[in-house]
PDB file of C-alpha atoms and ligand atoms in Angstrom:
ATOM      1  CA  MET A 742     -62.206  13.675  73.675  1.00 66.00           C
ATOM      2  CA  SER A 743     -61.037  11.475  76.499  1.00 77.00           C
ATOM      3  CA  THR A 744     -57.328  10.894  77.140  1.00 81.00           C
ATOM      4  CA  GLU A 745     -57.792   7.198  76.244  1.00 84.00           C
ATOM      5  CA  ASN A 746     -59.277   8.062  72.844  1.00 85.00           C
ATOM      6  CA  LYS A 747     -56.420  10.474  72.195  1.00 86.00           C
ATOM      7  CA  ARG A 748     -53.863   7.773  72.988  1.00 86.00           C
ATOM      8  CA  ILE A 749     -55.586   5.250  70.656  1.00 87.00           C
ATOM      9  CA  ARG A 750     -55.688   7.826  67.831  1.00 87.00           C
ATOM     10  CA  GLU A 751     -52.022   8.680  68.369  1.00 89.00           C
ATOM     11  CA  GLU A 752     -51.067   4.973  68.251  1.00 89.00           C
ATOM     12  CA  LYS A 753     -52.992   4.522  64.993  1.00 88.00           C
ATOM     13  CA  ARG A 754     -51.251   7.526  63.461  1.00 87.00           C
ATOM     14  CA  THR A 755     -47.809   6.214  64.484  1.00 88.00           C
ATOM     15  CA  LYS A 756     -48.592   2.786  62.986  1.00 89.00           C
ATOM     16  CA  ALA A 757     -49.758   4.363  59.701  1.00 88.00           C
ATOM     17  CA  GLN A 758     -46.578   6.446  59.558  1.00 89.00           C
ATOM     18  CA  GLN A 759     -44.449   3.326  60.125  1.00 90.00           C
ATOM     19  CA  ILE A 760     -46.230   1.459  57.303  1.00 90.00           C
ATOM     20  CA  ILE A 761     -45.796   4.413  54.913  1.00 90.00           C
ATOM     21  CA  ARG A 762     -42.096   4.665  55.841  1.00 91.00           C
ATOM     22  CA  ARG A 763     -41.600   0.929  55.233  1.00 90.00           C
ATOM     23  CA  ILE A 764     -43.346   1.102  51.821  1.00 90.00           C
ATOM     24  CA  GLY A 765     -41.179   4.120  50.960  1.00 90.00           C
ATOM     25  CA  LEU A 766     -38.020   2.227  51.880  1.00 90.00           C
ATOM     26  CA  TRP A 767     -39.031  -0.789  49.791  1.00 91.00           C
ATOM     27  CA  CYS A 768     -39.829   1.468  46.818  1.00 89.00           C
ATOM     28  CA  PHE A 769     -36.464   3.204  47.199  1.00 90.00           C
ATOM     29  CA  ALA A 770     -34.616  -0.133  47.440  1.00 86.00           C
ATOM     30  CA  PHE A 771     -36.458  -1.437  44.361  1.00 85.00           C
ATOM     31  CA  LEU A 772     -35.700   1.747  42.408  1.00 86.00           C
ATOM     32  CA  LEU A 773     -32.026   1.625  43.405  1.00 85.00           C
ATOM     33  CA  PHE A 774     -31.804  -2.047  42.394  1.00 80.00           C
ATOM     34  CA  TRP A 775     -33.497  -1.268  39.063  1.00 79.00           C
ATOM     35  CA  VAL A 776     -31.123   1.647  38.328  1.00 80.00           C
ATOM     36  CA  ILE A 777     -28.039  -0.445  39.229  1.00 78.00           C
ATOM     37  CA  SER A 778     -29.184  -3.479  37.238  1.00 77.00           C
ATOM     38  CA  TYR A 779     -30.246  -1.360  34.240  1.00 81.00           C
ATOM     39  CA  GLY A 780     -26.774   0.201  34.196  1.00 79.00           C
ATOM     40  CA  ALA A 781     -25.122  -3.172  34.702  1.00 78.00           C
ATOM     41  CA  ASN A 782     -26.989  -4.616  31.734  1.00 89.00           C
ATOM     42  CA  ASN A 783     -26.900  -1.720  29.301  1.00 90.00           C
ATOM     43  CA  ARG A 784     -23.790   0.373  29.779  1.00 93.00           C
ATOM     44  CA  LEU A 785     -21.072  -0.962  27.492  1.00 96.00           C
ATOM     45  CA  GLU A 786     -17.580  -1.157  28.904  1.00 96.00           C
ATOM     46  CA  VAL A 787     -14.446  -1.310  26.736  1.00 98.00           C
ATOM     47  CA  SER A 788     -11.515  -3.362  28.047  1.00 98.00           C
ATOM     48  CA  GLU A 789      -8.288  -2.533  26.238  1.00 98.00           C
ATOM     49  CA  TYR A 790      -5.190  -4.729  26.381  1.00 98.00           C
ATOM     50  CA  THR A 791      -1.776  -4.684  24.755  1.00 98.00           C
ATOM     51  CA  TYR A 792      -0.215  -8.015  23.804  1.00 98.00           C
ATOM     52  CA  GLU A 793       3.565  -7.975  23.337  1.00 97.00           C
ATOM     53  CA  THR A 794       5.216 -10.561  21.152  1.00 96.00           C
ATOM     54  CA  ASN A 795       8.496 -11.158  19.354  1.00 94.00           C
ATOM     55  CA  GLN A 796       6.844 -13.714  17.070  1.00 93.00           C
ATOM     56  CA  LEU A 797       5.225 -11.234  14.724  1.00 95.00           C
ATOM     57  CA  ALA A 798       6.580  -9.069  11.938  1.00 93.00           C
ATOM     58  CA  TYR A 799       6.974  -5.377  12.769  1.00 94.00           C
ATOM     59  CA  SER A 800       4.178  -4.601  10.289  1.00 96.00           C
ATOM     60  CA  PHE A 801       1.703  -5.968  12.858  1.00 97.00           C
ATOM     61  CA  ASP A 802       2.772  -3.426  15.466  1.00 97.00           C
ATOM     62  CA  GLY A 803      -0.403  -1.592  16.504  1.00 97.00           C
ATOM     63  CA  PHE A 804      -2.725  -4.147  14.856  1.00 98.00           C
ATOM     64  CA  ARG A 805      -6.061  -3.996  16.674  1.00 98.00           C
ATOM     65  CA  ILE A 806      -8.372  -6.949  17.285  1.00 98.00           C
ATOM     66  CA  VAL A 807     -11.848  -6.137  18.607  1.00 98.00           C
ATOM     67  CA  HIS A 808     -13.521  -9.071  20.321  1.00 98.00           C
ATOM     68  CA  LEU A 809     -17.277  -9.429  20.881  1.00 98.00           C
ATOM     69  CA  SER A 810     -19.040 -12.401  22.414  1.00 98.00           C
ATOM     70  CA  ASP A 811     -22.362 -13.703  23.732  1.00 98.00           C
ATOM     71  CA  LEU A 812     -24.725 -11.054  22.366  1.00 97.00           C
ATOM     72  CA  HIS A 813     -27.656 -13.446  22.998  1.00 97.00           C
ATOM     73  CA  ASN A 814     -29.977 -11.377  20.804  1.00 96.00           C
ATOM     74  CA  LYS A 815     -29.572  -8.337  23.032  1.00 94.00           C
ATOM     75  CA  ILE A 816     -30.065  -5.056  21.188  1.00 94.00           C
ATOM     76  CA  PHE A 817     -28.189  -1.965  22.316  1.00 92.00           C
ATOM     77  CA  ALA A 818     -30.585   0.721  21.048  1.00 85.00           C
ATOM     78  CA  ARG A 819     -31.539   1.338  17.442  1.00 83.00           C
ATOM     79  CA  ASN A 820     -30.598  -2.014  15.896  1.00 89.00           C
ATOM     80  CA  ASN A 821     -27.394  -2.169  17.934  1.00 95.00           C
ATOM     81  CA  GLY A 822     -26.320   1.238  16.620  1.00 94.00           C
ATOM     82  CA  VAL A 823     -24.719   2.062  19.979  1.00 95.00           C
ATOM     83  CA  LEU A 824     -22.663  -1.129  19.949  1.00 97.00           C
ATOM     84  CA  LEU A 825     -21.632  -0.737  16.306  1.00 97.00           C
ATOM     85  CA  GLU A 826     -20.576   2.874  16.858  1.00 97.00           C
ATOM     86  CA  GLN A 827     -18.392   1.920  19.811  1.00 97.00           C
ATOM     87  CA  VAL A 828     -16.753  -0.893  17.823  1.00 98.00           C
ATOM     88  CA  LYS A 829     -16.100   1.493  14.927  1.00 98.00           C
ATOM     89  CA  ALA A 830     -14.582   4.073  17.274  1.00 98.00           C
ATOM     90  CA  LEU A 831     -11.951   1.484  18.306  1.00 98.00           C
ATOM     91  CA  ARG A 832     -10.643   1.381  14.687  1.00 98.00           C
ATOM     92  CA  PRO A 833     -10.257  -2.399  14.516  1.00 98.00           C
ATOM     93  CA  ASP A 834      -8.124  -4.119  11.888  1.00 98.00           C
ATOM     94  CA  ILE A 835     -10.196  -7.246  12.386  1.00 98.00           C
ATOM     95  CA  ILE A 836     -13.237  -8.136  14.502  1.00 98.00           C
ATOM     96  CA  VAL A 837     -13.622 -11.560  16.108  1.00 98.00           C
ATOM     97  CA  LEU A 838     -16.961 -12.947  17.323  1.00 98.00           C
ATOM     98  CA  THR A 839     -16.844 -15.897  19.715  1.00 98.00           C
ATOM     99  CA  GLY A 840     -20.321 -17.346  19.658  1.00 97.00           C
ATOM    100  CA  ASP A 841     -23.795 -17.154  21.234  1.00 97.00           C
ATOM    101  CA  PHE A 842     -24.992 -14.346  19.001  1.00 97.00           C
ATOM    102  CA  ILE A 843     -28.341 -16.151  18.847  1.00 97.00           C
ATOM    103  CA  ASP A 844     -30.051 -16.945  22.131  1.00 96.00           C
ATOM    104  CA  ALA A 845     -31.804 -20.288  22.320  1.00 95.00           C
ATOM    105  CA  SER A 846     -33.589 -19.870  25.665  1.00 91.00           C
ATOM    106  CA  ASN A 847     -36.572 -17.540  25.784  1.00 86.00           C
ATOM    107  CA  HIS A 848     -35.824 -14.633  23.456  1.00 90.00           C
ATOM    108  CA  THR A 849     -34.593 -16.212  20.240  1.00 95.00           C
ATOM    109  CA  ASP A 850     -34.528 -13.659  17.415  1.00 95.00           C
ATOM    110  CA  ILE A 851     -32.629 -14.940  14.400  1.00 96.00           C
ATOM    111  CA  ASP A 852     -33.545 -11.890  12.303  1.00 96.00           C
ATOM    112  CA  ALA A 853     -31.982  -9.549  14.892  1.00 95.00           C
ATOM    113  CA  ALA A 854     -28.793 -11.636  14.924  1.00 97.00           C
ATOM    114  CA  LEU A 855     -28.697 -11.587  11.138  1.00 97.00           C
ATOM    115  CA  LEU A 856     -29.174  -7.812  11.029  1.00 96.00           C
ATOM    116  CA  PHE A 857     -26.137  -7.483  13.313  1.00 97.00           C
ATOM    117  CA  MET A 858     -24.116  -9.836  11.101  1.00 98.00           C
ATOM    118  CA  GLN A 859     -25.009  -7.717   8.081  1.00 97.00           C
ATOM    119  CA  GLN A 860     -23.733  -4.535   9.770  1.00 97.00           C
ATOM    120  CA  ILE A 861     -20.568  -5.626  11.575  1.00 98.00           C
ATOM    121  CA  PRO A 862     -18.369  -6.550   8.537  1.00 98.00           C
ATOM    122  CA  LYS A 863     -18.878  -3.019   7.174  1.00 98.00           C
ATOM    123  CA  ILE A 864     -16.538  -1.865   9.970  1.00 98.00           C
ATOM    124  CA  ALA A 865     -13.684  -4.368   9.480  1.00 98.00           C
ATOM    125  CA  PRO A 866     -13.107  -7.975   8.294  1.00 98.00           C
ATOM    126  CA  THR A 867     -15.091 -10.136  10.713  1.00 98.00           C
ATOM    127  CA  TYR A 868     -14.455 -13.739  11.816  1.00 98.00           C
ATOM    128  CA  TYR A 869     -17.118 -15.700  13.672  1.00 98.00           C
ATOM    129  CA  VAL A 870     -17.289 -19.025  15.490  1.00 98.00           C
ATOM    130  CA  THR A 871     -20.476 -20.487  16.909  1.00 97.00           C
ATOM    131  CA  GLY A 872     -21.292 -20.937  20.588  1.00 97.00           C
ATOM    132  CA  ASN A 873     -23.363 -23.587  22.293  1.00 96.00           C
ATOM    133  CA  HIS A 874     -26.584 -21.574  21.839  1.00 96.00           C
ATOM    134  CA  GLU A 875     -26.395 -21.570  18.050  1.00 96.00           C
ATOM    135  CA  TYR A 876     -26.482 -25.381  18.218  1.00 94.00           C
ATOM    136  CA  MET A 877     -29.584 -25.377  20.402  1.00 95.00           C
ATOM    137  CA  ILE A 878     -31.831 -23.920  17.696  1.00 95.00           C
ATOM    138  CA  ASP A 879     -33.369 -25.893  14.846  1.00 95.00           C
ATOM    139  CA  ARG A 880     -30.552 -27.232  12.602  1.00 95.00           C
ATOM    140  CA  ASN A 881     -32.159 -26.006   9.343  1.00 97.00           C
ATOM    141  CA  LYS A 882     -32.664 -22.526  10.773  1.00 97.00           C
ATOM    142  CA  LEU A 883     -29.022 -22.488  11.910  1.00 97.00           C
ATOM    143  CA  GLU A 884     -27.741 -23.546   8.492  1.00 97.00           C
ATOM    144  CA  ASP A 885     -29.848 -20.828   6.850  1.00 98.00           C
ATOM    145  CA  PHE A 886     -28.550 -18.225   9.348  1.00 98.00           C
ATOM    146  CA  LEU A 887     -24.913 -19.230   8.789  1.00 97.00           C
ATOM    147  CA  LYS A 888     -25.353 -19.143   5.020  1.00 98.00           C
ATOM    148  CA  LYS A 889     -26.853 -15.636   5.140  1.00 98.00           C
ATOM    149  CA  THR A 890     -24.164 -14.526   7.611  1.00 98.00           C
ATOM    150  CA  GLU A 891     -21.491 -15.660   5.163  1.00 98.00           C
ATOM    151  CA  SER A 892     -23.279 -13.898   2.306  1.00 98.00           C
ATOM    152  CA  ALA A 893     -23.177 -10.711   4.390  1.00 98.00           C
ATOM    153  CA  GLY A 894     -19.379 -10.926   4.389  1.00 98.00           C
ATOM    154  CA  VAL A 895     -18.665 -12.511   7.793  1.00 98.00           C
ATOM    155  CA  HIS A 896     -16.126 -15.357   7.721  1.00 98.00           C
ATOM    156  CA  VAL A 897     -17.898 -18.232   9.490  1.00 98.00           C
ATOM    157  CA  MET A 898     -15.099 -20.478  10.742  1.00 97.00           C
ATOM    158  CA  LYS A 899     -15.897 -24.155  11.184  1.00 94.00           C
ATOM    159  CA  ASN A 900     -12.676 -25.864  12.244  1.00 95.00           C
ATOM    160  CA  GLU A 901     -10.532 -24.044   9.760  1.00 95.00           C
ATOM    161  CA  SER A 902      -7.723 -21.561   9.607  1.00 95.00           C
ATOM    162  CA  VAL A 903      -7.116 -18.450   7.542  1.00 96.00           C
ATOM    163  CA  GLN A 904      -4.102 -16.229   7.153  1.00 96.00           C
ATOM    164  CA  ILE A 905      -4.429 -12.648   8.332  1.00 97.00           C
ATOM    165  CA  SER A 906      -2.171 -10.249   6.439  1.00 96.00           C
ATOM    166  CA  SER A 907      -0.581  -7.009   7.491  1.00 95.00           C
ATOM    167  CA  LYS A 908      -0.450  -4.065   5.092  1.00 91.00           C
ATOM    168  CA  THR A 909       2.936  -5.250   3.857  1.00 93.00           C
ATOM    169  CA  GLY A 910       1.919  -8.865   3.349  1.00 93.00           C
ATOM    170  CA  GLN A 911       3.288 -10.640   6.450  1.00 94.00           C
ATOM    171  CA  THR A 912       0.824 -13.060   8.026  1.00 96.00           C
ATOM    172  CA  PHE A 913      -0.366 -14.826  11.144  1.00 96.00           C
ATOM    173  CA  THR A 914      -2.796 -17.715  11.353  1.00 96.00           C
ATOM    174  CA  LEU A 915      -6.309 -17.368  12.722  1.00 97.00           C
ATOM    175  CA  ILE A 916      -7.958 -20.660  13.686  1.00 96.00           C
ATOM    176  CA  GLY A 917     -11.721 -20.859  14.301  1.00 97.00           C
ATOM    177  CA  MET A 918     -13.167 -23.828  16.144  1.00 95.00           C
ATOM    178  CA  ASP A 919     -16.808 -24.780  15.955  1.00 93.00           C
ATOM    179  CA  ASP A 920     -18.311 -25.084  19.457  1.00 93.00           C
ATOM    180  CA  ASN A 921     -19.228 -28.727  18.817  1.00 88.00           C
ATOM    181  CA  SER A 922     -15.592 -29.602  18.139  1.00 87.00           C
ATOM    182  CA  LEU A 923     -13.695 -27.908  20.961  1.00 84.00           C
ATOM    183  CA  GLN A 924     -12.731 -31.124  22.696  1.00 75.00           C
ATOM    184  CA  ALA A 925     -11.899 -33.060  19.561  1.00 72.00           C
ATOM    185  CA  ASN A 926      -8.297 -33.455  18.505  1.00 77.00           C
ATOM    186  CA  LEU A 927      -8.763 -31.185  15.489  1.00 85.00           C
ATOM    187  CA  LEU A 928      -7.147 -28.124  17.019  1.00 90.00           C
ATOM    188  CA  GLY A 929      -3.740 -29.786  17.338  1.00 86.00           C
ATOM    189  CA  THR A 930      -3.879 -30.771  13.653  1.00 87.00           C
ATOM    190  CA  LEU A 931      -4.913 -27.278  12.522  1.00 88.00           C
ATOM    191  CA  ALA A 932      -2.143 -25.689  14.607  1.00 88.00           C
ATOM    192  CA  GLU A 933       0.456 -28.155  13.252  1.00 86.00           C
ATOM    193  CA  GLU A 934      -0.586 -27.488   9.661  1.00 86.00           C
ATOM    194  CA  SER A 935      -0.281 -23.733  10.128  1.00 83.00           C
ATOM    195  CA  GLU A 936       2.374 -22.023   7.998  1.00 82.00           C
ATOM    196  CA  ASP A 937       2.845 -19.233  10.534  1.00 83.00           C
ATOM    197  CA  ASP A 938       4.632 -19.244  13.862  1.00 87.00           C
ATOM    198  CA  PHE A 939       2.031 -16.988  15.409  1.00 95.00           C
ATOM    199  CA  GLN A 940      -1.418 -18.506  15.841  1.00 96.00           C
ATOM    200  CA  VAL A 941      -4.638 -17.039  17.198  1.00 97.00           C
ATOM    201  CA  LEU A 942      -7.585 -19.222  18.168  1.00 97.00           C
ATOM    202  CA  LEU A 943     -11.286 -18.366  18.367  1.00 98.00           C
ATOM    203  CA  ALA A 944     -13.132 -20.789  20.661  1.00 97.00           C
ATOM    204  CA  HIS A 945     -16.367 -20.066  22.532  1.00 98.00           C
ATOM    205  CA  GLU A 946     -15.714 -21.951  25.788  1.00 97.00           C
ATOM    206  CA  PRO A 947     -12.741 -20.986  28.005  1.00 97.00           C
ATOM    207  CA  GLN A 948     -12.641 -24.047  30.267  1.00 97.00           C
ATOM    208  CA  TYR A 949     -10.631 -26.084  27.756  1.00 95.00           C
ATOM    209  CA  LEU A 950      -7.558 -23.868  28.096  1.00 96.00           C
ATOM    210  CA  SER A 951      -5.469 -26.413  30.040  1.00 95.00           C
ATOM    211  CA  ASP A 952      -6.612 -29.576  28.257  1.00 93.00           C
ATOM    212  CA  CYS A 953      -6.898 -28.429  24.637  1.00 93.00           C
ATOM    213  CA  TYR A 954      -5.843 -24.894  23.773  1.00 95.00           C
ATOM    214  CA  ALA A 955      -2.486 -24.571  25.569  1.00 95.00           C
ATOM    215  CA  PRO A 956      -1.223 -28.065  24.577  1.00 94.00           C
ATOM    216  CA  SER A 957      -1.861 -27.220  20.907  1.00 93.00           C
ATOM    217  CA  GLY A 958       0.660 -24.377  21.226  1.00 93.00           C
ATOM    218  CA  VAL A 959      -1.525 -21.510  19.978  1.00 96.00           C
ATOM    219  CA  ASP A 960      -0.287 -18.104  21.128  1.00 97.00           C
ATOM    220  CA  LEU A 961      -3.547 -16.290  21.677  1.00 98.00           C
ATOM    221  CA  VAL A 962      -7.099 -17.419  22.376  1.00 98.00           C
ATOM    222  CA  PHE A 963     -10.303 -15.368  22.317  1.00 98.00           C
ATOM    223  CA  SER A 964     -13.162 -16.868  24.279  1.00 98.00           C
ATOM    224  CA  GLY A 965     -16.474 -16.044  26.016  1.00 98.00           C
ATOM    225  CA  HIS A 966     -19.304 -18.236  27.327  1.00 97.00           C
ATOM    226  CA  ALA A 967     -18.924 -17.494  31.064  1.00 96.00           C
ATOM    227  CA  HIS A 968     -20.723 -14.094  31.052  1.00 96.00           C
ATOM    228  CA  GLY A 969     -18.334 -12.774  33.681  1.00 95.00           C
ATOM    229  CA  GLY A 970     -19.893 -15.086  36.256  1.00 95.00           C
ATOM    230  CA  GLN A 971     -23.294 -13.308  35.786  1.00 92.00           C
ATOM    231  CA  PHE A 972     -23.435 -11.745  39.306  1.00 91.00           C
ATOM    232  CA  ARG A 973     -20.101 -10.392  40.442  1.00 92.00           C
ATOM    233  CA  ILE A 974     -19.065  -9.600  43.960  1.00 92.00           C
ATOM    234  CA  PRO A 975     -18.656  -5.785  44.084  1.00 89.00           C
ATOM    235  CA  PHE A 976     -15.075  -4.439  43.913  1.00 87.00           C
ATOM    236  CA  THR A 977     -13.739  -7.870  42.952  1.00 88.00           C
ATOM    237  CA  HIS A 978     -13.449  -9.695  39.644  1.00 87.00           C
ATOM    238  CA  GLN A 979     -15.127 -12.763  41.070  1.00 94.00           C
ATOM    239  CA  GLY A 980     -18.330 -13.993  39.462  1.00 94.00           C
ATOM    240  CA  LEU A 981     -20.777 -16.265  41.231  1.00 94.00           C
ATOM    241  CA  TYR A 982     -21.603 -18.822  38.552  1.00 94.00           C
ATOM    242  CA  ALA A 983     -20.660 -19.811  35.014  1.00 95.00           C
ATOM    243  CA  PRO A 984     -21.925 -22.662  32.846  1.00 92.00           C
ATOM    244  CA  ASP A 985     -19.548 -25.665  32.823  1.00 94.00           C
ATOM    245  CA  GLN A 986     -17.470 -24.131  35.633  1.00 96.00           C
ATOM    246  CA  GLY A 987     -20.071 -23.994  38.411  1.00 95.00           C
ATOM    247  CA  VAL A 988     -19.937 -21.681  41.443  1.00 96.00           C
ATOM    248  CA  LEU A 989     -17.078 -19.209  41.943  1.00 96.00           C
ATOM    249  CA  PRO A 990     -15.680 -19.925  38.455  1.00 96.00           C
ATOM    250  CA  LYS A 991     -12.101 -18.996  37.575  1.00 96.00           C
ATOM    251  CA  LEU A 992     -12.248 -18.280  33.840  1.00 97.00           C
ATOM    252  CA  THR A 993     -14.904 -15.601  33.401  1.00 96.00           C
ATOM    253  CA  GLU A 994     -13.120 -12.449  32.223  1.00 96.00           C
ATOM    254  CA  GLY A 995      -9.775 -10.822  31.571  1.00 96.00           C
ATOM    255  CA  ILE A 996      -6.568 -12.709  30.878  1.00 98.00           C
ATOM    256  CA  ALA A 997      -5.648 -16.327  31.668  1.00 98.00           C
ATOM    257  CA  ARG A 998      -2.246 -17.841  30.889  1.00 97.00           C
ATOM    258  CA  GLU A 999      -1.191 -21.458  30.527  1.00 97.00           C
ATOM    259  CA  GLN A1000       2.173 -22.581  29.139  1.00 96.00           C
ATOM    260  CA  ASP A1001       2.865 -20.204  26.208  1.00 95.00           C
ATOM    261  CA  THR A1002      -0.795 -19.468  25.570  1.00 97.00           C
ATOM    262  CA  THR A1003      -2.596 -16.274  26.566  1.00 98.00           C
ATOM    263  CA  MET A1004      -6.382 -16.295  26.605  1.00 98.00           C
ATOM    264  CA  TYR A1005      -8.644 -13.238  26.587  1.00 98.00           C
ATOM    265  CA  ILE A1006     -12.096 -13.981  27.988  1.00 98.00           C
ATOM    266  CA  SER A1007     -14.959 -11.639  27.195  1.00 98.00           C
ATOM    267  CA  ARG A1008     -17.678 -11.116  29.803  1.00 97.00           C
ATOM    268  CA  GLY A1009     -20.038 -10.991  26.842  1.00 97.00           C
ATOM    269  CA  LEU A1010     -22.766  -8.550  25.904  1.00 97.00           C
ATOM    270  CA  GLY A1011     -26.124 -10.139  26.673  1.00 95.00           C
ATOM    271  CA  ASN A1012     -27.898 -12.646  28.841  1.00 93.00           C
ATOM    272  CA  SER A1013     -29.409 -16.032  28.275  1.00 90.00           C
ATOM    273  CA  GLY A1014     -32.397 -17.461  30.222  1.00 83.00           C
ATOM    274  CA  PHE A1015     -31.533 -15.539  33.382  1.00 84.00           C
ATOM    275  CA  PRO A1016     -32.132 -11.925  32.321  1.00 84.00           C
ATOM    276  CA  LEU A1017     -29.934 -10.015  34.742  1.00 87.00           C
ATOM    277  CA  ARG A1018     -26.239  -9.394  35.334  1.00 90.00           C
ATOM    278  CA  LEU A1019     -25.044  -7.494  38.376  1.00 88.00           C
ATOM    279  CA  PHE A1020     -21.828  -5.459  38.827  1.00 89.00           C
ATOM    280  CA  ASN A1021     -20.906  -6.934  35.460  1.00 92.00           C
ATOM    281  CA  HIS A1022     -21.234  -4.566  32.501  1.00 94.00           C
ATOM    282  CA  PRO A1023     -21.521  -5.856  28.920  1.00 96.00           C
ATOM    283  CA  GLU A1024     -18.031  -5.804  27.494  1.00 97.00           C
ATOM    284  CA  ILE A1025     -16.170  -4.980  24.280  1.00 98.00           C
ATOM    285  CA  VAL A1026     -12.589  -6.304  24.330  1.00 98.00           C
ATOM    286  CA  CYS A1027      -9.878  -4.662  22.240  1.00 98.00           C
ATOM    287  CA  VAL A1028      -6.384  -6.158  21.997  1.00 98.00           C
ATOM    288  CA  THR A1029      -3.568  -4.186  20.367  1.00 98.00           C
ATOM    289  CA  LEU A1030      -0.588  -6.210  19.187  1.00 98.00           C
ATOM    290  CA  LYS A1031       2.827  -4.804  20.015  1.00 97.00           C
ATOM    291  CA  THR A1032       5.832  -6.284  18.293  1.00 96.00           C
ATOM    292  CA  VAL A1033       9.114  -6.374  20.157  1.00 92.00           C
ATOM    293  CA  THR A1034      12.507  -7.445  18.892  1.00 80.00           C
ATOM    294  CA  GLY A1035      13.408 -10.989  19.899  1.00 58.00           C
ATOM    295  CA  SER A1036      16.397 -11.582  22.195  1.00 48.00           C
TER     296      SER A1036
HETATM  297 FE1  FE2 B2164     -23.432 -17.302  26.255  1.00 91.95          FE
END
């Protein structure tokens, strides 16, 4: 074989090796992305908080509120068995659900949402307000779902308040706002009518904290809707986008405070039309009330 032929063959071999290496790198990158995104979308994270107050009777000391939001018809293995087990392990006194348990985009499954609603009140008394997605499905189907959810033992709260009792009979007020009514002036009226000093609000959308929730004087708010900003910048708590807040949204997770109101925002559990969250695990929130003596 001539030297020229040898050189050509060598060049071809080098090129083939480069192509194989590039394909290998792409496959590795894809696999890594898949592993990270699978973890980000399926590994449940529990965020525990303690809320101190001198407004509650001592009998509420240690009272645990588990907060779930934005399931969007996601199923965490075996009919949500994994999710239900983790909620049960937190030993909640009550469970609050802040909307979007049905997804109205491309994976609507009302039966799956109903199955969840039939299981969750077996763990603890459960209180549920709708999100924007529930109102995007057919109105008759929604009414039927809400009726069956109530029959299963979940308190569906449509602009109403209930009193939550401790073991010794002291109470606080839980207000549940329908997603369609968040901006209406109903919250102020419900809060004013409350017989208790301490008031907790369930409201799907967090962006009304300054304009509606804090001015009404409620003490605590549980909210969701923002999905943690969907894609989060690694090692920060900054999400990239949230509905109704746009890019680099502020109210997507954790605690926000305004006047005397503290709001807990869940990053939610599932996804809507866009099927992926990144660096943003599905979240179960658990708030333990701690009573302190007033000054
Ligand atoms: Fe949502």
